[in-house]
Short mmCIF file of C-alpha atoms in Angstrom, two decimals:
data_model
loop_
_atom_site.label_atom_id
_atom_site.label_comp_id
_atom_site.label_asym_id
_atom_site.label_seq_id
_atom_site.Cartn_x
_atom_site.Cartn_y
_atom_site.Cartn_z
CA UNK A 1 -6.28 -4.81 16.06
CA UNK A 2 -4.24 -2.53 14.36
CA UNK A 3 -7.54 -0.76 12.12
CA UNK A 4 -9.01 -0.83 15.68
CA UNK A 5 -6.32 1.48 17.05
CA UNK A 6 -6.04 2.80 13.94
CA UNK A 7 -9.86 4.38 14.11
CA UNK A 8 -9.13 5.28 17.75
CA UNK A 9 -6.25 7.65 16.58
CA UNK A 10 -8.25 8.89 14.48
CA UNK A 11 -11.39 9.65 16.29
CA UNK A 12 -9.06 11.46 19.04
CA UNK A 13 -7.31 14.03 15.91
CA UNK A 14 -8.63 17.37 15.46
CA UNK A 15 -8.94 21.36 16.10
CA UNK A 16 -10.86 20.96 19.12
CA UNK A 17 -10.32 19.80 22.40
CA UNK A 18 -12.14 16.43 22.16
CA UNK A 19 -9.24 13.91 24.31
CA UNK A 20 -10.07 10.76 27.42
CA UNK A 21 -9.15 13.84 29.55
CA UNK A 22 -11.73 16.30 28.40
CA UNK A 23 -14.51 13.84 28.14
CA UNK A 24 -14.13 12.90 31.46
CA UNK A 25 -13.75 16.03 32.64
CA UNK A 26 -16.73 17.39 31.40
CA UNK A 27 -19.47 14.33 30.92
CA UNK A 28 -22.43 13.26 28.66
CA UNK A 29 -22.88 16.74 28.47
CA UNK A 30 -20.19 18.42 27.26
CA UNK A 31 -19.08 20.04 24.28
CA UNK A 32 -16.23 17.73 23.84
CA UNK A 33 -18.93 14.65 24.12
CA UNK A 34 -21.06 16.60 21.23
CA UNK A 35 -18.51 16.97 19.03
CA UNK A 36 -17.19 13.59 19.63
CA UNK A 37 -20.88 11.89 18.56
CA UNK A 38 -21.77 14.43 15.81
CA UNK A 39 -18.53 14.94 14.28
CA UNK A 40 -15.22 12.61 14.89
CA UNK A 41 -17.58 8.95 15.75
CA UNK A 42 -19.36 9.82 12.12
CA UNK A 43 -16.55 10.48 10.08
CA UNK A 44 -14.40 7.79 11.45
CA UNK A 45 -17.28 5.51 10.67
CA UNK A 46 -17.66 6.75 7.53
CA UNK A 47 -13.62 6.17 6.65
CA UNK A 48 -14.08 2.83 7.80
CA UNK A 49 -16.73 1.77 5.60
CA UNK A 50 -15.66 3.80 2.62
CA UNK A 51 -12.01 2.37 2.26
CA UNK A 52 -14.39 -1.35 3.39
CA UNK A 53 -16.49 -1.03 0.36
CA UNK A 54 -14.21 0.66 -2.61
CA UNK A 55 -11.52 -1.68 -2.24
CA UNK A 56 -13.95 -4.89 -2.11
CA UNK A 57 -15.60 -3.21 -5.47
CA UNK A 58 -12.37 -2.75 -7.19
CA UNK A 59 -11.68 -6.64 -6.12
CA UNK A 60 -14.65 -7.50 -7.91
CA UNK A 61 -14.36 -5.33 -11.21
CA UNK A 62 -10.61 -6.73 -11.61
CA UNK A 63 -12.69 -10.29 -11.39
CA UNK A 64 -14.88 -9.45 -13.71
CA UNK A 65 -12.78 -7.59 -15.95
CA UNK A 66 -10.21 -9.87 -15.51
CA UNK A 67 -7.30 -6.85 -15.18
CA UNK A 68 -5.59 -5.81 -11.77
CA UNK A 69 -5.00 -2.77 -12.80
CA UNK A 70 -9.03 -1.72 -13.16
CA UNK A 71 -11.26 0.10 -10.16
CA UNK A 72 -13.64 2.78 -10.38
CA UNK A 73 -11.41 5.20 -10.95
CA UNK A 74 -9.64 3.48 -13.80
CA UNK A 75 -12.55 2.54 -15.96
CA UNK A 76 -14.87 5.74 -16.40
CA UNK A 77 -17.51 4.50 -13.41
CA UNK A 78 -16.68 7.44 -10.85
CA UNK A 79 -16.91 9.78 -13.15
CA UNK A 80 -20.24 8.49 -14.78
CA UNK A 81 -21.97 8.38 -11.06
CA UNK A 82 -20.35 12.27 -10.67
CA UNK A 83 -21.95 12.81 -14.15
CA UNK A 84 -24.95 11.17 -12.55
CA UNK A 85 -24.81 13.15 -9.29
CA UNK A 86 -24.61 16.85 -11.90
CA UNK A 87 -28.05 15.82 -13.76
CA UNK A 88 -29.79 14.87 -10.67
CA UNK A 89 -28.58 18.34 -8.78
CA UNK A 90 -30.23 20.45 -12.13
CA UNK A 91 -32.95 18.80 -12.92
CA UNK A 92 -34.42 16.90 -9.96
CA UNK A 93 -33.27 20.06 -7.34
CA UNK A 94 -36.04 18.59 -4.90
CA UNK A 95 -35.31 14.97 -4.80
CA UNK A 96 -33.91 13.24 -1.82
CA UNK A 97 -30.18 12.25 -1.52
CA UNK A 98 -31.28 8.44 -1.91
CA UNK A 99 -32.46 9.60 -4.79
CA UNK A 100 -29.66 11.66 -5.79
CA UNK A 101 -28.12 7.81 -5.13
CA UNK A 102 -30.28 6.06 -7.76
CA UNK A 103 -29.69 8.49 -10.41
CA UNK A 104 -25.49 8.68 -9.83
CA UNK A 105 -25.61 5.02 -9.70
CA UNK A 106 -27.51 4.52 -13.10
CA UNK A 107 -24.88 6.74 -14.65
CA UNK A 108 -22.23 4.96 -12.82
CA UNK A 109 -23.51 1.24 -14.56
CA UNK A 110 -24.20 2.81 -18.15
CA UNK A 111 -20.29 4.12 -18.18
CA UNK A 112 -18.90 0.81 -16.77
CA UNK A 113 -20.97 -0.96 -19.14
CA UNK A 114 -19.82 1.22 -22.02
CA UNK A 115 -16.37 0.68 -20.71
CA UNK A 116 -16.72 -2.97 -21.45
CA UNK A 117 -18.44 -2.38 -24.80
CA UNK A 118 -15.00 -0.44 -25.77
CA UNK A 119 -12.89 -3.52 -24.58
CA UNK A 120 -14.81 -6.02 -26.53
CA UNK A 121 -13.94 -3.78 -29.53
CA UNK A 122 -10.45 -3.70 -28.97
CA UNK A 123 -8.70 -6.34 -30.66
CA UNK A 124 -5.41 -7.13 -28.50
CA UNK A 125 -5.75 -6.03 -24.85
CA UNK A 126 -2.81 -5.87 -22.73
CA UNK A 127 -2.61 -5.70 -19.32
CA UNK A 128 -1.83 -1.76 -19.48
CA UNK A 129 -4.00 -0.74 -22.53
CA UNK A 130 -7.01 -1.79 -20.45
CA UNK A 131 -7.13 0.87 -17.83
CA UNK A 132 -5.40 3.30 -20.42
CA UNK A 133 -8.62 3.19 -22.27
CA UNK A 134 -10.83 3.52 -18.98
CA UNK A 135 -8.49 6.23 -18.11
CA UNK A 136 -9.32 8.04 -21.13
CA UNK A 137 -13.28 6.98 -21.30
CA UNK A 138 -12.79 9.05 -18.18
CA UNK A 139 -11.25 11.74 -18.82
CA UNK A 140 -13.94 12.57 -21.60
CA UNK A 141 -16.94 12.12 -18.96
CA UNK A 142 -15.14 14.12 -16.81
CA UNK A 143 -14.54 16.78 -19.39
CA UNK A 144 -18.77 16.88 -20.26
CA UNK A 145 -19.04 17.09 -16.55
CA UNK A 146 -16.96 20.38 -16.28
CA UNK A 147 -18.12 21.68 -19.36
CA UNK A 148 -21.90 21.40 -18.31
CA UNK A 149 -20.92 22.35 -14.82
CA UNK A 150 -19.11 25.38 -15.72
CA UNK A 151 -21.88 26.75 -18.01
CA UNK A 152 -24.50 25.96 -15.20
CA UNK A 153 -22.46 27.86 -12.69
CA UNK A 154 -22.17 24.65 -10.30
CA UNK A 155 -17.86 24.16 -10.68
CA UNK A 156 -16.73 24.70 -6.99
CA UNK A 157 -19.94 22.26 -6.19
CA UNK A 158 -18.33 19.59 -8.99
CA UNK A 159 -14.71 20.14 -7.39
CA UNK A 160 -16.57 18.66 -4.21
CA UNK A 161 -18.04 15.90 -5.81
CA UNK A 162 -14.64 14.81 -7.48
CA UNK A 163 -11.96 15.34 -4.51
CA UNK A 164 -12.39 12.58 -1.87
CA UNK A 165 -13.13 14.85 1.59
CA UNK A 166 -14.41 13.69 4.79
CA UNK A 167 -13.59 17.38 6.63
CA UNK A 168 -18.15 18.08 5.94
CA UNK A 169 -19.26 14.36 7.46
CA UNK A 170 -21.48 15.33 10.54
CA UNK A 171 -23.77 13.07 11.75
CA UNK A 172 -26.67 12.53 9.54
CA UNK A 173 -24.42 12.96 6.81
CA UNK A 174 -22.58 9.53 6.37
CA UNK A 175 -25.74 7.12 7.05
CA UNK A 176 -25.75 5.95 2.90
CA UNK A 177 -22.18 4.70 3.47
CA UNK A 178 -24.29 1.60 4.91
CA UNK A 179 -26.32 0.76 1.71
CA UNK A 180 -22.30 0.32 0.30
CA UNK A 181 -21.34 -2.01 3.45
CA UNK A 182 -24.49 -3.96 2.65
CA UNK A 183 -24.22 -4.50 -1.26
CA UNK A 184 -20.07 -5.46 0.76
CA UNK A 185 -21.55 -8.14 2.28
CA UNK A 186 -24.02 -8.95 -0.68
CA UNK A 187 -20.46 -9.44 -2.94
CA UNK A 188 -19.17 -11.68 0.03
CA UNK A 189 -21.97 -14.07 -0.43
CA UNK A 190 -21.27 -14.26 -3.86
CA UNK A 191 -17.44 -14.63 -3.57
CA UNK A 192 -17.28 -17.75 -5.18
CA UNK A 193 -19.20 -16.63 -8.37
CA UNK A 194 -17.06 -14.40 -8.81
CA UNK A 195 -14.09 -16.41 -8.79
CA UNK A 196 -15.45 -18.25 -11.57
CA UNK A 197 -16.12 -15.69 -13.04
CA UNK A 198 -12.28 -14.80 -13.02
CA UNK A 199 -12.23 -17.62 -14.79
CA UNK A 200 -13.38 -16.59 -18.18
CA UNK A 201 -16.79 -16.70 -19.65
CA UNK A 202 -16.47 -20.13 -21.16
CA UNK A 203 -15.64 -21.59 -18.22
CA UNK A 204 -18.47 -19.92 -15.65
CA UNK A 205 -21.20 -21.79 -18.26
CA UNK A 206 -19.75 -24.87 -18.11
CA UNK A 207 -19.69 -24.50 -14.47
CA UNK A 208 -23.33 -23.98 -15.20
CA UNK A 209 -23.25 -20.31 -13.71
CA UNK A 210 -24.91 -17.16 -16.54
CA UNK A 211 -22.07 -14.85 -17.08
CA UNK A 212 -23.80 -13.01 -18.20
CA UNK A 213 -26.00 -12.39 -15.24
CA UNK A 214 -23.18 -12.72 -12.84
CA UNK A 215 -21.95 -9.75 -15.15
CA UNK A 216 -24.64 -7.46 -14.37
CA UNK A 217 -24.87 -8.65 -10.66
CA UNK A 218 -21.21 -7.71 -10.03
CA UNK A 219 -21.75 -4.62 -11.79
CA UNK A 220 -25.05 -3.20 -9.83
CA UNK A 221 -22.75 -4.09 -6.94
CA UNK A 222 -20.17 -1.89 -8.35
CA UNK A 223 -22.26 1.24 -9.00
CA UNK A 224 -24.28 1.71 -6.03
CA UNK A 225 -21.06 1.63 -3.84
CA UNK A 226 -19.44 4.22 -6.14
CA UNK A 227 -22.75 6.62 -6.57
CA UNK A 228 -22.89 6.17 -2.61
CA UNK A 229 -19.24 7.44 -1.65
CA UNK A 230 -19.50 9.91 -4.32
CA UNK A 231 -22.99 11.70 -3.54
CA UNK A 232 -21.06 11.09 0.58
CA UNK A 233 -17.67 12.23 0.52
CA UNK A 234 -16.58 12.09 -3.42
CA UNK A 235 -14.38 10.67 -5.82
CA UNK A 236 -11.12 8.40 -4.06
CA UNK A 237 -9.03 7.32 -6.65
CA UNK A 238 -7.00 4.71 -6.79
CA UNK A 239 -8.59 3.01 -3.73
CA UNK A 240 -9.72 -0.08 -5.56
CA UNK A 241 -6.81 -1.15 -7.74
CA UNK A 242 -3.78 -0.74 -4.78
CA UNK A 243 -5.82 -2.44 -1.83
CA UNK A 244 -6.86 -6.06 -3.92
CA UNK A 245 -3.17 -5.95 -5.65
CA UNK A 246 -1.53 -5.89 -2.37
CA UNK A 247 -3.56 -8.77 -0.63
CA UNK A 248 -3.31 -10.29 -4.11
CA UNK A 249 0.24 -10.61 -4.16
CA UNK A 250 0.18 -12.12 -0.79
CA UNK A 251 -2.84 -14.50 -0.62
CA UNK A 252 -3.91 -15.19 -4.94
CA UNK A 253 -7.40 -14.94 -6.43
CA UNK A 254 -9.74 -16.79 -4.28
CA UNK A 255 -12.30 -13.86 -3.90
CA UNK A 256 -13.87 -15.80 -0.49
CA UNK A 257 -10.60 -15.91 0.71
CA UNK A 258 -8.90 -12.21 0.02
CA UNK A 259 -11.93 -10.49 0.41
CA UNK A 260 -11.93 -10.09 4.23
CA UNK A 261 -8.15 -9.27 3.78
CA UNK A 262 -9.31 -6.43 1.06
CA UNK A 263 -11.97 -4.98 4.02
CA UNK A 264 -9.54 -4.59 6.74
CA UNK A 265 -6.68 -3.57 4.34
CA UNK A 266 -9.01 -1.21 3.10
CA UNK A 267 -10.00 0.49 5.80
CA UNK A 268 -6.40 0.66 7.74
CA UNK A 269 -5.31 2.44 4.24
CA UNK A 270 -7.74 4.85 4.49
CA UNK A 271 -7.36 6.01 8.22
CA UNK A 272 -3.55 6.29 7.50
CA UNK A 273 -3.98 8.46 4.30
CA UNK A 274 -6.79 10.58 6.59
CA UNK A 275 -4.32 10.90 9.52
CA UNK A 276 -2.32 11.94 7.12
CA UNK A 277 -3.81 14.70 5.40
CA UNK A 278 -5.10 15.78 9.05
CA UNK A 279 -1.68 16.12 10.70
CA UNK A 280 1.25 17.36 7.70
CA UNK A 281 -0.45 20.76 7.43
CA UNK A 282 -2.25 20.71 11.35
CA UNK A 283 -4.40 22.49 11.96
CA UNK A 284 -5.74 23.10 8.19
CA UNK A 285 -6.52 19.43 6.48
CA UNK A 286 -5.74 17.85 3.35
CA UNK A 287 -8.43 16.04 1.35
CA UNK A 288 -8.47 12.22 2.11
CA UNK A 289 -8.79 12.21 -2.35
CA UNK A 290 -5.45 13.98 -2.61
CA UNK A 291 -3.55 12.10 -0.29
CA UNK A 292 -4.94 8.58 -1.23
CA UNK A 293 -4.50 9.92 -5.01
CA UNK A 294 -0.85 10.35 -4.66
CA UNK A 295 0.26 7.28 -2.68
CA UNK A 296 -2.04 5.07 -4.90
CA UNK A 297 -0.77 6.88 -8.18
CA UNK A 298 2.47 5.53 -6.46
CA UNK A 299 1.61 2.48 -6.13
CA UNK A 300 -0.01 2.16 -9.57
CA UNK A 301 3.15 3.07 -11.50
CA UNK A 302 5.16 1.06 -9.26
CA UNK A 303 2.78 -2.06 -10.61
CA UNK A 304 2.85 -0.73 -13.59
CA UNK A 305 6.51 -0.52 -13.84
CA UNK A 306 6.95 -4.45 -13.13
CA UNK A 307 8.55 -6.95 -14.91
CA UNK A 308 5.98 -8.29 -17.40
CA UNK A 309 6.49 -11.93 -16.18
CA UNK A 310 5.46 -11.01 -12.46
CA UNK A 311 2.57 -9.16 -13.47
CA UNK A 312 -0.87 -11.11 -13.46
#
């Protein structure tokens, strides 16, 4: 009830004169009623299923990974799909933004996947180096990204495609966010799996479950939601890893369970951090990225920060 209010705030915030009052004042047809179906319904919609699916994804990677303190943002996979998203804007100019889709998300699984590689390397892995070193696969993707995108001219275009901002989503604009709800709902029918899968790889094939294909699985999952809100609205860090900690600490590790906790939590975070950024500077806006950057950096240092003993 309190998301649903939540989105109803939210839909009702803006510049323009879209209130209960105007829309009945003017009907179907007025400008208030455009603006409320191609501009505030679509990006409230698209809030909704954006914080939805990047906080179930982040859920699933700490699963898989067996780390809370791993999401996209924290283990090189949002800045592979923007990587992605660069190659497909120079040489594939013509192809469609499903397209676009396909290619980010490719990137997005080869630099999780190479993220993993690098773990199974390490020899002792704490609960902090873990998303230190994703932090820093990261930081070099990011750093080809610029460097490609600063000699191709395309920089402002790659400062879109890394800060999280819903201020362009018109309808027309936001439809892809489904294809994340519906690989959501895919990783909800596979809850359990990946429970076991929590559990350690010895233990999923004795269960008689392939890790290794449950592996993959939960990975595709992973990259097509991050390629989608990247090619929609951009990078949102720190999304995935405060969300599934919270409901964590409150409700354990049963994936089935937490999951539908993660959703809603998900999206209520997300409409607060967009309110947010809509109403401290009104009428200018601050991107939903920055906003949901710092109080999940927050949030991440304050988990970091914890006695070892409490942390899991």
């Amino acid at each position: 009830m309190a998301v649903v209010a939540l989105a109803v705030g939210s839909t009702f915030i803006g510049v323009s004169d879209v209130t209960p009052a105007s829309l009945l004042r003017g009907g179907a047809d007025s400008e208030a009623a455009f603006l409320l179906l191609a501009s505030r319904v679509p990006r409230t919609i698209a809030l909704v299923l954006t914080g939805i699916s990047m906080s179930v994804v982040g859920l699933i990677m700490q699963m898989l990974v067996r780390n809370k303190f791993v999401e996209p943002s924290t283990t090189g996979t949002a800045e592979s799909a923007a990587l992605g998203l660069l190659v497909a804007t120079v040489f594939l100019p013509e192809v469609s933004l499903m397209g676009k889709m396909l290619v980010a998300a490719l990137f997005a699984l080869a630099g999780t996947s190479l993220f993993l590689l690098i773990l199974r390397r390490i020899p002792v892995r704490s609960i902090v180096l873990v998303p230190l070193v994703g932090i820093m696969l990261g930081g070099i993707i990011g750093a080809v990204t610029t460097f490609y995108a600063y000699r191709l001219d395309l920089l402002q275009t790659l400062g879109v495609w890394m800060t999280g901002d819903f201020s362009g989503i018109l309808r027309g604009r936001y439809e892809l966010l489904w294809v994340a709800f519906a690989m959501t709902v895919i990783a909800y029918l596979a809850a359990n799996r990946f429970t076991v899968a929590g559990l350690g790889q010895q233990f999923t094939n004795n269960a008689g479950l392939n890790y290794g294909r449950l592996l993959i699985f939960g990975l595709v999952i992973v990259s097509v939601v991050s390629a989608v809100v990247v090619v929609t609205a951009g990078v949102i860090p720190f999304l995935g890893l405060v969300v599934p900690n919270v409901v964590s600490l409150m409700m354990g590790d049963n994936v089935r369970n937490s999951m539908p906790w993660v959703a809603v939590l998900g999206a209520g975070f997300v409409l607060v951090c967009d309110m947010i950024g809509r109403l401290v500077r009104f009428p200018y806006e601050i991107p939903l990225g920055v906003v949901v950057g710092v109080v999940g950096a927050a949030i991440f240092l304050y988990l970091l920060l914890r006695s070892p003993g409490r942390v899991h």
